XYZ file of C-alpha atoms in Angstrom:
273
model
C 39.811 181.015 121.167
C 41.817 183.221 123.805
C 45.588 183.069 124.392
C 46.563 183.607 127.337
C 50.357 185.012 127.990
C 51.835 184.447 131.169
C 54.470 186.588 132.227
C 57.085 184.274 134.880
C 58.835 185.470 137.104
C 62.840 184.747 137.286
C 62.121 183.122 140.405
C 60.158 180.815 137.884
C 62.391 180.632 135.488
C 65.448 180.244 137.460
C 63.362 177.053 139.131
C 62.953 175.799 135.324
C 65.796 175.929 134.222
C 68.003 174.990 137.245
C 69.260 171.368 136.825
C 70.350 169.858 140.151
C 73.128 167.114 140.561
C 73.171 164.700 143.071
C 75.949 164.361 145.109
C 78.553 161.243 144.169
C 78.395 158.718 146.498
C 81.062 157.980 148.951
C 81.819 154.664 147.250
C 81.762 156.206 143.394
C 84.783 159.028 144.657
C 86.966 156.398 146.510
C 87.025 154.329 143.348
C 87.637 157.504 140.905
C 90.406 158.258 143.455
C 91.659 154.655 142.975
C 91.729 155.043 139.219
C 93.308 157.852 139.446
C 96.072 157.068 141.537
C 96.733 153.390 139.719
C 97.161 155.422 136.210
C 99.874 157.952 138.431
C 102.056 154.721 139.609
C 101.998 152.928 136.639
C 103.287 156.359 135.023
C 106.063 156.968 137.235
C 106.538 153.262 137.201
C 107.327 152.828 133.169
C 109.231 156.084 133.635
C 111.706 154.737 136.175
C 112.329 151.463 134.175
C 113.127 153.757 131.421
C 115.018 155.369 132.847
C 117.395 152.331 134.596
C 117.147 151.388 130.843
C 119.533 153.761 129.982
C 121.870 153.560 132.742
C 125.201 151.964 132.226
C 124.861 148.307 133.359
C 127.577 147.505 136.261
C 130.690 146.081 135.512
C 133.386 143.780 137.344
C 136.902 142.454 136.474
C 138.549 139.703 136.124
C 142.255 139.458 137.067
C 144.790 136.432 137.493
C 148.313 134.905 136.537
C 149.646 132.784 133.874
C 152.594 130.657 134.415
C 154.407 128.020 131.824
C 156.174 125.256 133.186
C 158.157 122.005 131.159
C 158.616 124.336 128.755
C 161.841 124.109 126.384
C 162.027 127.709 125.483
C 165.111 129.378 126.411
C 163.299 132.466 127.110
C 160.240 130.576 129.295
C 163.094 128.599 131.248
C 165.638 131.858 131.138
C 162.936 134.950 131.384
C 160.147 133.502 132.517
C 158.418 135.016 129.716
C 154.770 134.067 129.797
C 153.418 135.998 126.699
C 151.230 135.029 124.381
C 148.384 132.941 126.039
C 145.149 133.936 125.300
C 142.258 134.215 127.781
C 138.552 134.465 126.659
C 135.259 134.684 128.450
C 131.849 133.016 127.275
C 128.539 133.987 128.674
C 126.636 130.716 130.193
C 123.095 130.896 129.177
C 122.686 133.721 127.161
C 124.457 134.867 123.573
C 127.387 136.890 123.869
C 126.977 140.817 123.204
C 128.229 141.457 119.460
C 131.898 142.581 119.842
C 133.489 146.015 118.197
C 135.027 145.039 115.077
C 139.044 146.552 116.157
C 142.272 146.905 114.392
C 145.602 144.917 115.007
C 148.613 144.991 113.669
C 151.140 142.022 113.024
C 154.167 143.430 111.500
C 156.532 141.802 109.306
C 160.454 142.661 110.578
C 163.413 140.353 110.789
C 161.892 137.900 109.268
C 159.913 137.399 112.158
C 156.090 138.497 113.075
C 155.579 140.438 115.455
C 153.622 140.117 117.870
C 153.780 136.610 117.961
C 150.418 136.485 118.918
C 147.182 138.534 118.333
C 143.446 138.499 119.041
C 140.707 140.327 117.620
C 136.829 139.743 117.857
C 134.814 138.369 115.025
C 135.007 141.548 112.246
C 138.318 142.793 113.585
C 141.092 143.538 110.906
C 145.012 142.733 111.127
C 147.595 144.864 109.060
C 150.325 142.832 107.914
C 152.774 145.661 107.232
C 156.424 144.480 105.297
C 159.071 146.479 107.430
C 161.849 144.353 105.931
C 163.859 145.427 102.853
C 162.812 141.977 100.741
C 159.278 140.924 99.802
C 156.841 138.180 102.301
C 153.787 136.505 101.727
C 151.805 136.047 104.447
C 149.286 132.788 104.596
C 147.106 130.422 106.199
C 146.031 127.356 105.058
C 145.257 125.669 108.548
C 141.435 125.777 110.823
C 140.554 129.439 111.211
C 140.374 131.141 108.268
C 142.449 130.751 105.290
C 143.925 133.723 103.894
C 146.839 134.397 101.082
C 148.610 137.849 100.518
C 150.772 137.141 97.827
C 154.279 138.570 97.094
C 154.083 142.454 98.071
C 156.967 144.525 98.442
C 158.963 146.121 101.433
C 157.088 149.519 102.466
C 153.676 148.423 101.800
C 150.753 147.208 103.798
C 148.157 144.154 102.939
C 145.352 143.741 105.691
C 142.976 140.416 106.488
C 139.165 140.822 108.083
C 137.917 137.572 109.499
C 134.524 137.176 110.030
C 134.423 133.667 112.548
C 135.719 132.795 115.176
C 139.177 130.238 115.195
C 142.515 129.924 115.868
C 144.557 130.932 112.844
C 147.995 129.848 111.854
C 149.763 132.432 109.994
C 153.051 131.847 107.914
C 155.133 133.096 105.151
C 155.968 131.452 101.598
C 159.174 132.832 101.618
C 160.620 132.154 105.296
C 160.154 128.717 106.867
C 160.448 129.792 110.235
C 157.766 132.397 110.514
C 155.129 131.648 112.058
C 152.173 133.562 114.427
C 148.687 133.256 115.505
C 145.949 134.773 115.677
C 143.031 134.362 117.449
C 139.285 135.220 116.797
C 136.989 135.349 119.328
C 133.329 135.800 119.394
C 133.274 137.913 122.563
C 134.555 141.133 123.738
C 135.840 140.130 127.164
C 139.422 138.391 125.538
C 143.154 139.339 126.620
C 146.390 138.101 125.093
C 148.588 138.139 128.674
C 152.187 140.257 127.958
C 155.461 139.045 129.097
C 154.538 139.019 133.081
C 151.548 136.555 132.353
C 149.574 139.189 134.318
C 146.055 140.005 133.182
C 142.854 141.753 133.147
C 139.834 142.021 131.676
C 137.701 144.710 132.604
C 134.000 145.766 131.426
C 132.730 142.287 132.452
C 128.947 142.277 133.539
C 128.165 139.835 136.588
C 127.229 136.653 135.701
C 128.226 132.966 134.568
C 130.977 132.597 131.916
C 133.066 129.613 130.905
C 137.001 130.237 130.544
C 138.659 129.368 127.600
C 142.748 128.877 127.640
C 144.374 128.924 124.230
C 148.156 128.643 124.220
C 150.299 127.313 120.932
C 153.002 125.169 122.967
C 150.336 123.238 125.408
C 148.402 120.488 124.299
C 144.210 120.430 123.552
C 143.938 118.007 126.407
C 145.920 120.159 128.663
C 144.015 123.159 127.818
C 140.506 121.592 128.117
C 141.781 120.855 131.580
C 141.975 124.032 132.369
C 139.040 125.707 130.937
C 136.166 125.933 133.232
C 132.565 127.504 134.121
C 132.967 130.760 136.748
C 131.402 133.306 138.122
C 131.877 136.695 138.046
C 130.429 138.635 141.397
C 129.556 142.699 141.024
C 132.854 143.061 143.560
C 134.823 141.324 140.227
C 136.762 137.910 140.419
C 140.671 136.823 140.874
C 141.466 133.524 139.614
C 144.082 131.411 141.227
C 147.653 130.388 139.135
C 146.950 129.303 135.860
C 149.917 126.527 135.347
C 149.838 125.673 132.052
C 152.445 122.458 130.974
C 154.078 122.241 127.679
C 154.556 118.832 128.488
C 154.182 116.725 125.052
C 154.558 119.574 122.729
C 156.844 118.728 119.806
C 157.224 121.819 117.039
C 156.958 120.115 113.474
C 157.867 121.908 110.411
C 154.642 123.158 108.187
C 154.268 123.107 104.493
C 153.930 125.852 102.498
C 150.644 127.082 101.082
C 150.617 124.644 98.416
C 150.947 121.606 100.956
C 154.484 121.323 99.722
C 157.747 121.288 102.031
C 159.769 124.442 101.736
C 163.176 123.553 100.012
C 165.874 124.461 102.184
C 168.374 126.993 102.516
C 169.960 128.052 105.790
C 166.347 127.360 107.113
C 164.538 129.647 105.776
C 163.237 128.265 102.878
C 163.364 129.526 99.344
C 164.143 133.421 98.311
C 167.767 133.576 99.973
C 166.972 136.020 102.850
C-alpha cells in the first residue's frame, strides 16, 4: 500500500479552516436593540424610585385659633387666657406613623402643677419634680393610665412612661386642690395651644386627618361637636375659630387614691401645707 502526502497550500488551509458567519438579519438586531434598551429603562427606572425613596416626603401646616367662651374662670373672662386645649391630628385611612417617645416635665411648686396641662405621644415620659419644701404624691386613679408615686421628698424627682394613649387625671394625696392632665396621643402631629390659643403644627404630610379637641372645662358632647374629618393640601391648611363653650361644666371635688374624700383642712386636704 502507498501513502500518499499532500502538501496544501495556505490558500488551502486558510479555505479549511475559515468559518464564515452569516450576517444577522435585520429583524434579529432590531429586537436585540429592543432588549437592550428595555433592560437600560427599567435600570434607570428602579434607580429613580430609589432614589425619591429617600427624599424627604413634603410637608404642610396646620395653623388656627382657640377661643373659650361661658367660661367662669377669672382668668378666661379677665385674660382671655386660652391655654391648655389640646389639638391632635389622626390620619384617615392609613395607621399613624409611630411617634418619638419625648420628655415633659410637670413640676410640683406652690402646691400647684405646673403646666397645667401636658401632652406626650405614646412612650413619652413626664418628670414630676418636688420644687416645694414639703413632700407630694402624685396619682391617678381615673381612664388613662393609673400611676402612684408615693411620698418623696422636696429636691427629688419621680418620672411616669405611659405606653397608650388617654387622657390622664393627675392629683396629689396630700393637696386637694391639685390637679393636671395629661394627655397621650398616638400621633406625632399634637399641640397643647399657650395662653394666646394660637397654634401650629408643622411636619404634617398632605392628606386626610380627623381633628380631635380635648379641653378639661368643655363637655364630651361639646367637644365631639367640634372634632371633624379635614384635609390638609401641600400649600398647608388654616382652620377657622375654634369656639369652644364651657357651658355645663361643674368642677366636683375628687377622691383620693384610695376612693376616699380628702379630710379637710383649709382645703387642702390632709398634711397641713
Amino acid at each position: 500500500m502507498t501513502w500518499r502526502w499532500r502538501i496544501c497550500s495556505k490558500e488551502d488551509r486558510r479555505q479549511k479552516t475559515e468559518v464564515r458567519i452569516k450576517p444577522a438579519s435585520r429583524r434579529h438586531n432590531a429586537g436585540v436593540r429592543g432588549r437592550g434598551f428595555h433592560s437600560v429603562f427599567s435600570l434607570l427606572s428602579s434607580v429613580f424610585f430609589w432614589y425619591l425613596s429617600l427624599l424627604p416626603m413634603p410637608a404642610a401646616q396646620l395653623r388656627g385659633q382657640v377661643e373659650l367662651t361661658n367660661s367662669k374662670d377669672p382668668a378666661v373672662r379677665r385674660d382671655r387666657d386660652y391655654a391648655g386645649v389640646i389639638i391632635w391630628l389622626e390620619p384617615m385611612g392609613r395607621p399613624a406613623p409611630l411617634p418619638t417617645p419625648k420628655h415633659a416635665e410637670m413640676k410640683q411648686q406652690d402646691k400647684t402643677f405646673k403646666p397645667h396641662v401636658v401632652a406626650v405621644p405614646v412612650g413619652g415620659t413626664v418628670d414630676f419634680p418636688n420644687l416645694d419644701p414639703f413632700f407630694h404624691n402624685a396619682f391617678s386613679n381615673f381612664a388613662g393610665q393609673p400611676f402612684d408615686l408615693p411620698l418623696y421628698p422636696p429636691g427629688t424627682n419621680r418620672s411616669v412612661t405611659f405606653r397608650r394613649p388617654g387622657i390622664v387625671r393627675v392629683f396629689c394625696q396630700i393637696h386637694a386642690l391639685m390637679s393636671a392632665v395629661i394627655a397621650v396621643v398616638d400621633t406625632p402631629w399634637y399641640i397643647v395651644t399657650p395662653t394666646s390659643g394660637q397654634f401650629h403644627i408643622d411636619e404634617i404630610p398632605p392628606g386626610d386627618y380627623h381633628l380631635h379637641i380635648f379641653h378639661e372645662h368643655a363637655l364630651p358632647e361639646n367637644l365631639q361637636f367640634l372634632e371633624r374629618p379635614i384635609t390638609i393640601p401641600d400649600s398647608g391648611l388654616t382652620l377657622p375659630l375654634i369656639s369652644i363653650s364651657e357651658t355645663g361644666y361643674i368642677p366636683a371635688p375628687h377622691p383620693d387614691k384610695h376612693g376616699k374624700p380628702y379630710p379637710p383642712l383649709n382645703g387642702y386636704g390632709i398634711g397641713g401645707h
